[in-house]
Coordinates of C-alpha atoms and ligand atoms in Angstrom, one line a residue:
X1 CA -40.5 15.2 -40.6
X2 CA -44.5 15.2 -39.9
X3 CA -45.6 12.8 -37.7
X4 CA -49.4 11.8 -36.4
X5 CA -49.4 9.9 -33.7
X6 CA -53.0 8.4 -33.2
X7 CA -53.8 6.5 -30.4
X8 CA -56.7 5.5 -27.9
X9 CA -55.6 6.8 -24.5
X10 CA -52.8 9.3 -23.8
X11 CA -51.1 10.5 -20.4
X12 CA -52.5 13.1 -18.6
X13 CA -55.7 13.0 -20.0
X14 CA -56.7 9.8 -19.5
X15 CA -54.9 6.0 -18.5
X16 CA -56.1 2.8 -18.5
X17 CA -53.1 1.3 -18.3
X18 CA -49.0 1.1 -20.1
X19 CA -50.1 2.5 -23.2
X20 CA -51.1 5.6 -22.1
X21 CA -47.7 6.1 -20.3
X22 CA -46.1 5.2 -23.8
X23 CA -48.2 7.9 -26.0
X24 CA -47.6 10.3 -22.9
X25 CA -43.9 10.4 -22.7
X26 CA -42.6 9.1 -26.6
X27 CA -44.3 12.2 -28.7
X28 CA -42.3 14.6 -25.6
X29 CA -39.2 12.5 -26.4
X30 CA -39.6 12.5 -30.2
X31 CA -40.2 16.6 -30.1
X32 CA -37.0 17.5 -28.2
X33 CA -35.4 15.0 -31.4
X34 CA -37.0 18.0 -33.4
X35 CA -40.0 15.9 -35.1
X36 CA -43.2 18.0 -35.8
X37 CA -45.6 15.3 -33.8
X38 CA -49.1 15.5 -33.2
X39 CA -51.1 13.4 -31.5
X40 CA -54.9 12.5 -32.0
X41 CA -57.3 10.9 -29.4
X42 CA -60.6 10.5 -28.7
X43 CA -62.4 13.5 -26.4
X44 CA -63.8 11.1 -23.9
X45 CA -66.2 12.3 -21.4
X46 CA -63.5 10.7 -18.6
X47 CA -60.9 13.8 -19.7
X48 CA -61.0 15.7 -16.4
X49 CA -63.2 19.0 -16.8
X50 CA -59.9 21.5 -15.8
X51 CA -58.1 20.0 -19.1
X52 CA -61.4 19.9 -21.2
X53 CA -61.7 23.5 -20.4
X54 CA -58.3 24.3 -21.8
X55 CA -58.9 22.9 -25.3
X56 CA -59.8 24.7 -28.2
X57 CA -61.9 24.2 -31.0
X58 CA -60.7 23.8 -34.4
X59 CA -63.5 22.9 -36.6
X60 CA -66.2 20.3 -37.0
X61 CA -67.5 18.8 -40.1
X62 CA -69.7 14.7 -40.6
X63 CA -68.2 11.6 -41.0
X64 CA -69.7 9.1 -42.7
X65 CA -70.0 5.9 -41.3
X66 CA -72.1 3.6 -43.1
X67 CA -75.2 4.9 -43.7
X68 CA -74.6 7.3 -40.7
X69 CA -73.6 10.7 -40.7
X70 CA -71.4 11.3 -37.4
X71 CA -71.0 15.2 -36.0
X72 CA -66.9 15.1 -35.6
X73 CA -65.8 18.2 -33.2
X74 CA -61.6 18.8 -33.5
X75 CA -60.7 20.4 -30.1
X76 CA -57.3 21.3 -30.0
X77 CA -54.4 21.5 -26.7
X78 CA -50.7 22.4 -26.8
X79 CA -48.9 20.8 -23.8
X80 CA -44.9 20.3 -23.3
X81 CA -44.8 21.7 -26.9
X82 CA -46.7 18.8 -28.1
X83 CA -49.9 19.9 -30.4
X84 CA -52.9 17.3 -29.4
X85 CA -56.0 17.2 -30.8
X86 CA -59.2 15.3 -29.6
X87 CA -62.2 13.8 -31.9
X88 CA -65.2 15.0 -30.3
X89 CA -68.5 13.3 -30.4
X90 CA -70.6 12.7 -27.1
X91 CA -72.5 10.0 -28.5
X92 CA -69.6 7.6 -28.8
X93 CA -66.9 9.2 -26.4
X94 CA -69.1 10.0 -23.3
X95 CA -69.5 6.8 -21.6
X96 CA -68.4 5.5 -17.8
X97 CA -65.4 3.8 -19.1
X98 CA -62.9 3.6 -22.3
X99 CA -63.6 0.3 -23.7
X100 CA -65.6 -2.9 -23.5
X101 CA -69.1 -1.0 -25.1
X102 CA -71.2 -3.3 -27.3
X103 CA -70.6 -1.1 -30.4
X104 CA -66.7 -0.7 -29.6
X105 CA -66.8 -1.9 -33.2
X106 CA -68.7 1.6 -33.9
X107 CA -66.8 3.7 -31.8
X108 CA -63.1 2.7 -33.2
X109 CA -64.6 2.0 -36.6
X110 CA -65.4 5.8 -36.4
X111 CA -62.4 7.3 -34.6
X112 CA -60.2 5.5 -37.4
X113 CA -62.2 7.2 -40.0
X114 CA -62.3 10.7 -38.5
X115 CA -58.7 10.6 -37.7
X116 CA -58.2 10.5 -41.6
X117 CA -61.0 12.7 -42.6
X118 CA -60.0 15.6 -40.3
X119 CA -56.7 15.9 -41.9
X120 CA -57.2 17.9 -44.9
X121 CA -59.4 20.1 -42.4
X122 CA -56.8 20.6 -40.0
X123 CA -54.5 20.7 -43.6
X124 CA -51.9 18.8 -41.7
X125 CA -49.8 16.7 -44.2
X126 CA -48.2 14.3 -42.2
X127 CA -45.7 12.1 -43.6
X128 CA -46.1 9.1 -41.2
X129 CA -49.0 8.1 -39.4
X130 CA -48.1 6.1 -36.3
X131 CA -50.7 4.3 -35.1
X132 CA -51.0 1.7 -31.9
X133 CA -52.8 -1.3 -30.8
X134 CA -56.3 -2.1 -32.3
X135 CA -58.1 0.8 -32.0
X136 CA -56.3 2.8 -34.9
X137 CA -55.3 -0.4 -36.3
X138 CA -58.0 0.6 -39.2
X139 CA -56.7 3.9 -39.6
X140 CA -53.3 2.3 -41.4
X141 CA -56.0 -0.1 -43.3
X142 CA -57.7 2.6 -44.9
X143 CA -54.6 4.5 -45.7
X144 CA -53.9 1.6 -47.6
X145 CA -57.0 0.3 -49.2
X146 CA -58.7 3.3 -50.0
X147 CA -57.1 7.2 -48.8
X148 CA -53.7 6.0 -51.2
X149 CA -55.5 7.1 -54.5
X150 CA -56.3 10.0 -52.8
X151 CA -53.0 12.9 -53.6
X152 CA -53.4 14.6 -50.4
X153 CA -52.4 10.9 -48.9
X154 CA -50.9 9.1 -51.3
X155 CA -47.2 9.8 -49.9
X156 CA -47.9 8.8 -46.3
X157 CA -46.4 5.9 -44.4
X158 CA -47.9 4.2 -41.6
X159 CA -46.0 2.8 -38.5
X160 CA -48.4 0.3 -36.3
X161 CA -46.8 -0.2 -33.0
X162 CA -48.5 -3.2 -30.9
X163 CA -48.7 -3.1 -27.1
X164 CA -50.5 -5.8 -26.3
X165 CA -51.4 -8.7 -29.3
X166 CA -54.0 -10.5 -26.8
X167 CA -56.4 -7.3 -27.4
X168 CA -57.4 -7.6 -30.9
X169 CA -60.5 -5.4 -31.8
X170 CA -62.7 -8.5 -32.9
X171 CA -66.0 -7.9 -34.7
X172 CA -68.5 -9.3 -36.7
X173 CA -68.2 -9.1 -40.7
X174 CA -70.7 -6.9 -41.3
X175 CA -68.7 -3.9 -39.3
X176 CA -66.2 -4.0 -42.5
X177 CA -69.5 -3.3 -44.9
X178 CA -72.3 -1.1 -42.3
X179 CA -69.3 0.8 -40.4
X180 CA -66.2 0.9 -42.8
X181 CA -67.7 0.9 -46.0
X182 CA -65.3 -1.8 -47.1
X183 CA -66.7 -4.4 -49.7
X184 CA -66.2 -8.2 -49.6
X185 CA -63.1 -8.4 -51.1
X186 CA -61.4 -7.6 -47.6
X187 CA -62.8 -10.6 -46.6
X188 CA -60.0 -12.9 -47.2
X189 CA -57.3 -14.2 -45.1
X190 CA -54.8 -12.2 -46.5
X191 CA -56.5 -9.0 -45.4
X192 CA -59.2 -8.5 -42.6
X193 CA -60.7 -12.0 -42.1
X194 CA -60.2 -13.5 -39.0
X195 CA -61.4 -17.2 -38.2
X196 CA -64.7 -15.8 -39.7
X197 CA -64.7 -12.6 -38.2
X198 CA -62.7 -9.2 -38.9
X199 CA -59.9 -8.0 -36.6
X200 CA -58.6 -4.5 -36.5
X201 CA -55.4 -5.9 -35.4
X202 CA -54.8 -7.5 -38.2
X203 CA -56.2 -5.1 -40.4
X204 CA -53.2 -3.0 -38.2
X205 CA -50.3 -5.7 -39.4
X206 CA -51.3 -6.5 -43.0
X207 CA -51.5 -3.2 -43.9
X208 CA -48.7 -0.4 -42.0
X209 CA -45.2 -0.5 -43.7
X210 CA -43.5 -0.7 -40.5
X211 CA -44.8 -3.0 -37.1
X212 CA -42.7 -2.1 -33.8
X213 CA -43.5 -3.5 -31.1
X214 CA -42.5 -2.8 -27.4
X215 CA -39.3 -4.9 -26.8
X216 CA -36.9 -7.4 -28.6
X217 CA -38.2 -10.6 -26.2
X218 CA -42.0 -9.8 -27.1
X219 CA -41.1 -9.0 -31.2
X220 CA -39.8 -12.7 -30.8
X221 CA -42.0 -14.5 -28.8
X222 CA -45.1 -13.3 -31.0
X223 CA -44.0 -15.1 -33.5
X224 CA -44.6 -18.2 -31.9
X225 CA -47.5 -20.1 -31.6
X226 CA -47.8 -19.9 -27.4
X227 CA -47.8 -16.0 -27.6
X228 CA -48.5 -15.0 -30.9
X229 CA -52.9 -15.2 -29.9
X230 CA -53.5 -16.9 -33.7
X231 CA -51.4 -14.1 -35.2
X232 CA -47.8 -15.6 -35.1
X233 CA -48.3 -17.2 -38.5
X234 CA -48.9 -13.2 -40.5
X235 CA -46.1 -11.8 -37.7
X236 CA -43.3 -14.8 -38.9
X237 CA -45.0 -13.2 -42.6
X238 CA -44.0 -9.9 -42.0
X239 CA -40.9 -10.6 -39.6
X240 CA -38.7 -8.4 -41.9
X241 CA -41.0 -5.2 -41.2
X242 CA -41.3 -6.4 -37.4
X243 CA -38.8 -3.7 -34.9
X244 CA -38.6 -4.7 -31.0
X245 CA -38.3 -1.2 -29.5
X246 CA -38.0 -1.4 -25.6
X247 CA -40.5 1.3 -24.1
X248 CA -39.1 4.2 -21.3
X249 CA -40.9 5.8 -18.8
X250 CA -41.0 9.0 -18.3
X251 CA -38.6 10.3 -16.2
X252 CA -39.9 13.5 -15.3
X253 CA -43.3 12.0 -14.2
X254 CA -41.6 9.3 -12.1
X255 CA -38.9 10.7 -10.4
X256 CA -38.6 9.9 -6.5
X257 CA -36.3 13.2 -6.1
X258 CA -39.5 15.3 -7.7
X259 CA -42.1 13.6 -6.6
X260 CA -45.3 15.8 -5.3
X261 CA -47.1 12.1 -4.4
X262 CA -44.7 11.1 -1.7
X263 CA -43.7 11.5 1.6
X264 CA -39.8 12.3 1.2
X265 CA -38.3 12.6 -2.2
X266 CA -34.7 10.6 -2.1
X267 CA -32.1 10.0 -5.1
X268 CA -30.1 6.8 -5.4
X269 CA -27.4 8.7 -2.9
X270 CA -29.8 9.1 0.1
X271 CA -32.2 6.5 -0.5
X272 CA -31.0 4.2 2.2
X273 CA -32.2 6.8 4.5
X274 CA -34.9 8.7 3.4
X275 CA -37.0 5.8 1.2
X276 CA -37.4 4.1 4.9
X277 CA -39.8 7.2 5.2
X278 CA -42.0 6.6 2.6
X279 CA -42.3 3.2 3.7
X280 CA -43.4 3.9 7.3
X281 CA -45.8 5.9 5.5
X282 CA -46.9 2.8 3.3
X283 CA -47.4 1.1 6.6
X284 CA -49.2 3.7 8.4
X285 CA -51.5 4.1 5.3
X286 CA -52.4 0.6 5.1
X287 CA -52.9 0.2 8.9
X288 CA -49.7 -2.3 8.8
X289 CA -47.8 -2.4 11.7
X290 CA -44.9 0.0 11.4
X291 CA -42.4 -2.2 11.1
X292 CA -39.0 -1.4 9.2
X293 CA -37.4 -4.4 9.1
X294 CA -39.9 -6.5 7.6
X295 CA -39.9 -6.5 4.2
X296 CA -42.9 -4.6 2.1
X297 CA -43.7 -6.9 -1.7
X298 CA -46.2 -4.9 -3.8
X299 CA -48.1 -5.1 -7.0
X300 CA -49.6 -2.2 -8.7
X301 CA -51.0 -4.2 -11.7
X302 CA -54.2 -4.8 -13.9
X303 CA -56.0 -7.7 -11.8
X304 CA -56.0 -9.6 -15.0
X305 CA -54.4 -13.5 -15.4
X306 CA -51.9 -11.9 -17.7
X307 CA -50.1 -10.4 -14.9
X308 CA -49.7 -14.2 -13.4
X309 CA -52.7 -13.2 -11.2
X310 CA -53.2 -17.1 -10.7
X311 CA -49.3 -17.6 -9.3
X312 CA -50.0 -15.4 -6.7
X313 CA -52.9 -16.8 -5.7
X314 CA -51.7 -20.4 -5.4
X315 CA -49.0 -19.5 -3.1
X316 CA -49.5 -16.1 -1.3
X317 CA -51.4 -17.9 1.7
X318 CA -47.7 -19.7 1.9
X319 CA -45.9 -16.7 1.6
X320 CA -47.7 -14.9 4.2
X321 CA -46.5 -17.3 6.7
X322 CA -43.2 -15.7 6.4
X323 CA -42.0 -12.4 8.0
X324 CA -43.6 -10.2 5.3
X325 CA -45.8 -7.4 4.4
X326 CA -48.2 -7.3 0.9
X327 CA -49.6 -4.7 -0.9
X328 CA -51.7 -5.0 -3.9
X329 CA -53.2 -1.8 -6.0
X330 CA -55.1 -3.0 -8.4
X331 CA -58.8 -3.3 -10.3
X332 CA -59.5 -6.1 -12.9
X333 CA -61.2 -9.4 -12.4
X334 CA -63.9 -10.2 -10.4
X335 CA -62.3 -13.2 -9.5
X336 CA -59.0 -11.4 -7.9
X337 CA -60.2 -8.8 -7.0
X338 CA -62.5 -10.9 -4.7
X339 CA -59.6 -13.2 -3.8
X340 CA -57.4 -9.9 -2.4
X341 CA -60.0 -8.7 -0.4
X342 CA -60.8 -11.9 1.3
X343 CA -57.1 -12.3 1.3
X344 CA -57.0 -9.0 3.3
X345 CA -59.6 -10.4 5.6
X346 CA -57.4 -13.5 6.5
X347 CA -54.2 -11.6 7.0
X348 CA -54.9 -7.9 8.5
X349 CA -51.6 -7.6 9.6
X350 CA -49.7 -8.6 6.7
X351 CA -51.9 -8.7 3.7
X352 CA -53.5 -5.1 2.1
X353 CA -55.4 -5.0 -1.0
X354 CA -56.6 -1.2 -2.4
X355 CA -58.9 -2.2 -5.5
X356 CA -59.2 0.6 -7.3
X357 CA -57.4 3.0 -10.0
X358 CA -55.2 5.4 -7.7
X359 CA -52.1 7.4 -9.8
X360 CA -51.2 8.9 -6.6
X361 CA -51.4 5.7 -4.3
X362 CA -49.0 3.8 -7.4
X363 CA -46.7 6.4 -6.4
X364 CA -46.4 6.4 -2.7
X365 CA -46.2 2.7 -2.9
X366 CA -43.6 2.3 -5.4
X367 CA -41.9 4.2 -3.3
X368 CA -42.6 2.6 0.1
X369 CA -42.3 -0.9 -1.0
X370 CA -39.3 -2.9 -1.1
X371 CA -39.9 -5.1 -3.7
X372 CA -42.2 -5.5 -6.8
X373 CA -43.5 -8.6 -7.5
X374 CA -44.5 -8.9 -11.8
X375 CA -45.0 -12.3 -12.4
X376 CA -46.5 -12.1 -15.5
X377 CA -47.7 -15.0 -17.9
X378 CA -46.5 -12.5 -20.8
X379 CA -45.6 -8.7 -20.6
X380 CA -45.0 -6.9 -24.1
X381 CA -42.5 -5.0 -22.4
X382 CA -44.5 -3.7 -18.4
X383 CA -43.6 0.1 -17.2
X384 CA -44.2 -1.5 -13.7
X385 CA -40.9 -2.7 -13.3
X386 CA -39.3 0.0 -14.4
X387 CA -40.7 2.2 -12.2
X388 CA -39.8 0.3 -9.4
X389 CA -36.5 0.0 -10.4
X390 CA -36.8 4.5 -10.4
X391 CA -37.7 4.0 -7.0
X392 CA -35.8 1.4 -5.2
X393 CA -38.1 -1.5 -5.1
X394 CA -36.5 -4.7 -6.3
X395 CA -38.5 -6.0 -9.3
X396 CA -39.5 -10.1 -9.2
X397 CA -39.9 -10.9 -12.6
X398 CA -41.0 -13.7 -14.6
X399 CA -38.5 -14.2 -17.8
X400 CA -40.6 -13.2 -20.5
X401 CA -41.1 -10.4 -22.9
X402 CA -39.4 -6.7 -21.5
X403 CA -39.5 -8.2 -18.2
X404 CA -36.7 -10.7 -20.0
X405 CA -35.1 -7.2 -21.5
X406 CA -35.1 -5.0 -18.3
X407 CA -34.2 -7.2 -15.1
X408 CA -31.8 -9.2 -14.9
X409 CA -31.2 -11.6 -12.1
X410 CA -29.2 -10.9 -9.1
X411 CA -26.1 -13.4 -9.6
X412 CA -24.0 -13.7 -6.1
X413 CA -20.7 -15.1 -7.9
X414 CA -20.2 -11.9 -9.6
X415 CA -22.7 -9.3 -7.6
X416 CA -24.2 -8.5 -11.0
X417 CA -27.9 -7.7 -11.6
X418 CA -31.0 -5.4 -11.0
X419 CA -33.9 -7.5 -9.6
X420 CA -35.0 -10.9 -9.6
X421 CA -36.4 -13.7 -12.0
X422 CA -37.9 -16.9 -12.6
X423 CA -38.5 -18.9 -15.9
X424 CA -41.7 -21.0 -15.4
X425 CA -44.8 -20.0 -15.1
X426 CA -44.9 -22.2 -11.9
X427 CA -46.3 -20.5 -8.6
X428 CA -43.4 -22.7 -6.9
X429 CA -40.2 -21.4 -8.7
X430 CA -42.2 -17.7 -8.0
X431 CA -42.3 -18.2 -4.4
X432 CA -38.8 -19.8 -4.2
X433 CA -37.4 -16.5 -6.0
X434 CA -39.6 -14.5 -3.5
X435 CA -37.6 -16.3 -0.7
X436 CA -34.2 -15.4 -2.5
X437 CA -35.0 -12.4 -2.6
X438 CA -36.0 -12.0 1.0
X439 CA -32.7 -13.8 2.0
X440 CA -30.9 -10.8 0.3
X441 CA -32.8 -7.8 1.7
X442 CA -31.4 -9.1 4.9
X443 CA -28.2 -8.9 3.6
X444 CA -27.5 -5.3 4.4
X445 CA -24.8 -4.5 2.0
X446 CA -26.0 -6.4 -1.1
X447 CA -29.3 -4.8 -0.5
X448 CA -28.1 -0.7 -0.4
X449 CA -26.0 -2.1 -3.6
X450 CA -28.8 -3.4 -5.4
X451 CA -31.2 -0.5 -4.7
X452 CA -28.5 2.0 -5.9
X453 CA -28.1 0.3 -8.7
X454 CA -31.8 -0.2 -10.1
X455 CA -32.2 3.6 -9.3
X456 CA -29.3 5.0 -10.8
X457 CA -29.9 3.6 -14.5
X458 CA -31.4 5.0 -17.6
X459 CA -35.2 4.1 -17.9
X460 CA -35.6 7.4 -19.9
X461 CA -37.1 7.9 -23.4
X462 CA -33.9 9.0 -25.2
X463 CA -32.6 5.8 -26.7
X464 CA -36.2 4.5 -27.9
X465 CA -37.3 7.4 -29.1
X466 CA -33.8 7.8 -31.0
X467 CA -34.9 4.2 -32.6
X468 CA -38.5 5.6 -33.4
X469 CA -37.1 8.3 -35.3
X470 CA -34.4 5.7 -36.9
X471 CA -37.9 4.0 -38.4
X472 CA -39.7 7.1 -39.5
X473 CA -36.6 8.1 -41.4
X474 CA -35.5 5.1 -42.8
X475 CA -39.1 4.9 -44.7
X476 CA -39.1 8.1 -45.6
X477 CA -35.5 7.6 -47.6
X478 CA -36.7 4.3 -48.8
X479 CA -39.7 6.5 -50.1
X480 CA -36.8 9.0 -52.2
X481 CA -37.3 11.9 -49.3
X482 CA -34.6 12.5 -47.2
X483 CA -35.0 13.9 -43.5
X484 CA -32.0 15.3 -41.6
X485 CA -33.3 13.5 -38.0
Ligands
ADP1 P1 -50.4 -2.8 -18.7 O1 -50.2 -1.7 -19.7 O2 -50.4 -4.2 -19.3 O3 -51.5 -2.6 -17.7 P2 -47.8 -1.9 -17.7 O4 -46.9 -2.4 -16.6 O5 -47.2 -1.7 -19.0 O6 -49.1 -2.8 -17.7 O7 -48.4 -0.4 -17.2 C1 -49.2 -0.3 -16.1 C2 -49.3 1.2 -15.8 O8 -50.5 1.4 -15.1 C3 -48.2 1.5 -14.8 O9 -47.9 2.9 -14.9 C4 -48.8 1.2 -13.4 O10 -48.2 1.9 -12.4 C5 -50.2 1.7 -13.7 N1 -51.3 1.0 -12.9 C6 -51.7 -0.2 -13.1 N2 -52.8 -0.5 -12.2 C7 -52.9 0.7 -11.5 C8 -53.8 1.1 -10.5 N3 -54.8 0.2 -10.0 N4 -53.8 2.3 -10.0 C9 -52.8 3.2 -10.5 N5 -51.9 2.9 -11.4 C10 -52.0 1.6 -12.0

């Protein structure tokens, strides 16, 4: 079974957030299950310069983009047995940051289309394309619309897995006629239109044969008007082709007994003593005072209102009247971003804000911190939570989406549970489940239990990926081809 799995950001080369974890670790996954899959991304300029160095050209050739004629460069890079390949052009890849250009419209409009063109140069066949979110949501459009009358494509299938419906690729109607050389016909609500504009999203859900999306709660919720961002009414449309697949990390990448990052690597038997390390070392870092009793609460998040950004701030000044350390890693919003340094300013002994993008920092303070506080407004399914669940640190959740699927509440009738959780997005009901949770990590014995416990499940790839492979295969036999999995 040939697979292409195209997608914006991948894991090592570049992260802006969750979905570069996903497209890191799933293709690894889905090889060891024996798939041929390939991924293809765009050859930003933000690629460090010792993996750049590695690749290797393939070919080049032009896309045509409108009335443009676009140099496309395939560079080529075989990691973990995994076979990448990076679209190359300066002019639309070399910038200071992935996304949020004023011709994003261009960029993706582009990528989508040289993602399809280079396969007959490459003269890789694939029989799915698997594409995510709404940068490649075009890429299953066109396969559709236009590359089906075409033999060499005519037999593919498309998956479209969707991280995060609030991102939606929207753009001005004349990107479907200057940049995708689509004609008005595609303008019409059952196809690109979108309250008067196009959306690559959509473009993404009308048109792949299969939509996943990244856990059972979220497939659910965005079919509902307060979630579904406008969409809900296609997504209850196409419910029967909609999969909730609950995303993994990757367990080699975040593993507290193999981590280079931290101070003392510890496994869920040794944790009680050797994790106290690693937060003295969180303490000292920070310039906290080393204190191992009190009780460190950390976010490493997008400083976005998504991830309840606004909860926090109603309540933290509360909060830090207790007996508590914080710890936020984060860069987003002027507005938080602002609030957690002045925050910092008010509270130097208790409150420490790092604004920034720091891999190595996430690390160290996942596994100094005692808690994780994820109080999102919505969370398609969050890797945050479960990797401080890998490392010991108590998850606080909000009940929705894969925070719904992947902690569940610490009951004391019948000791049961990994973390804790709230239902309301209410900065109240937050800070009252902060307190329980407090209340228990001064509870000696419930608290070894519960740390064991979070570390020693399964947060790997294997089941998901098994579920992937379940979809792939299931269109390929509706399709009359068989594929032994
Ligand atoms: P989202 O994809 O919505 O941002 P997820 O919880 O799915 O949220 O994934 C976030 C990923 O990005 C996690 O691996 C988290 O550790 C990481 N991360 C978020 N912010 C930072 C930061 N400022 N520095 C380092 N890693 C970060």
């Amino acid at each position: 079974m040939k697979v292409l799995f195209a997608v914006s950001e991948c894991v090592p080369f570049v992260k802006t957030g969750g979905l570069a974890d996903v497209a890191g670790a799933l293709p690894k996954e889905l090889k060891r299950l024996g798939t041929d899959i390939r991924v293809i991304m765009p050859k930003y300029g933000l690629i460090p310069q010792s993996i750049r160095e590695k690749m290797e050209k393939v070919t080049d050739f032009k896309v045509k983009i409108g009335w443009r004629n676009q140099y496309c460069g395939i560079e080529k890079l075989v990691q973990d047995d995994v076979i990448y390949y990076f679209i190359d052009n300066e002019y639309y890849f070399k910038r200071d940051s992935l996304y949020g250009h004023y011709d994003d419209g261009e960029r993706f409009s582009y990528f989508c289309r040289a993602v399809l063109e280079s396969l007959k140069k490459l003269d890789f066949q694939p029989d799915i394309i698997h594409s995510h979110d709404w940068h490649t949501g075009m890429i299953n459009y066109l396969v559709k619309e236009e590359y089906s009358m075409d033999p060499f494509y005519s037999h593919i299938k498309t998956v479209f897995t969707i991280h995060n419906l609030q991102f939606q690729g929207i753009f001005p109607k004349s990107v479907m006629h200057d940049l995708l050389n689509l004609g008005d016909e595609h303008f019409s609500i059952e196809r690109l239109e979108f309250y008067g504009n196009i959306s690559f999203m959509k473009g993404g859900i009308v048109s792949s044969d299969k939509i996943t999306t990244v856990s059972p709660t979220y497939k659910e919720e965005i079919q509902t008007p307060y979630f579904g961002e406008r969409l809900d009414g296609l997504l209850r449309f196409r419910s029967s082709s909609l999969i909730g697949i609950l995303n993994g990390i990757d367990d080699v990448l975040y593993n507290p007994a193999d981590d280079p990052y931290i101070k003392k690597t510890y496994n869920e038997m040794n944790c009680q003593n050797k994790k106290k390390h690693n937060k003295l070392a969180l303490q000292e870092m920070f310039g906290l005072p080393l204190k191992e009793e009190v009780p460190i609460i950390a976010m490493v998040t997008r400083l976005t209102k998504q991830k309840g950004l606004d909860l926090v701030k109603r309540v933290l000044h509360e909060m830090l009247e207790w007996d508590i350390q914080f710890i936020v890693l984060g860069t987003g919003d002027n507005e938080f971003e602002n609030y957690f340094r002045h925050m910092e300013w008010a509270y130097p002994n208790k409150c420490k804000a790092y604004i920034g993008f720091n891999e190595a920092l996430a690390h160290q303070i996942y596994a100094g911190a005692d808690l994780f506080l994820m109080p999102s407004k919505f969370e398609p399914c969050g890797l945050g939570q479960l990797i401080a669940l890998r490392y010991g640190a108590i998850p606080i959740v909000r009940e929705t989406g894969g925070l719904n699927d992947t902690v569940q509440s610490y009951r004391e009738d019948n000791g049961e549970g990994n973390g804790f959780s709230f239902t309301n997005f209410n900065a109240h009901d937050m800070m009252h489940t902060v307190r329980r949770a407090i209340y228990y990590y001064h509870k000696k014995d419930v608290w070894a239990t519960l740390v064991k416990r979070a570390m020693s499940q399964d947060y790997s790839w294997a089941q998901s990926a098994f579920k992937y492979n379940q979809v792939y295969a299931d269109l390929l036999s509706r399709s009359g081809k068989s594929h032994v999995l």
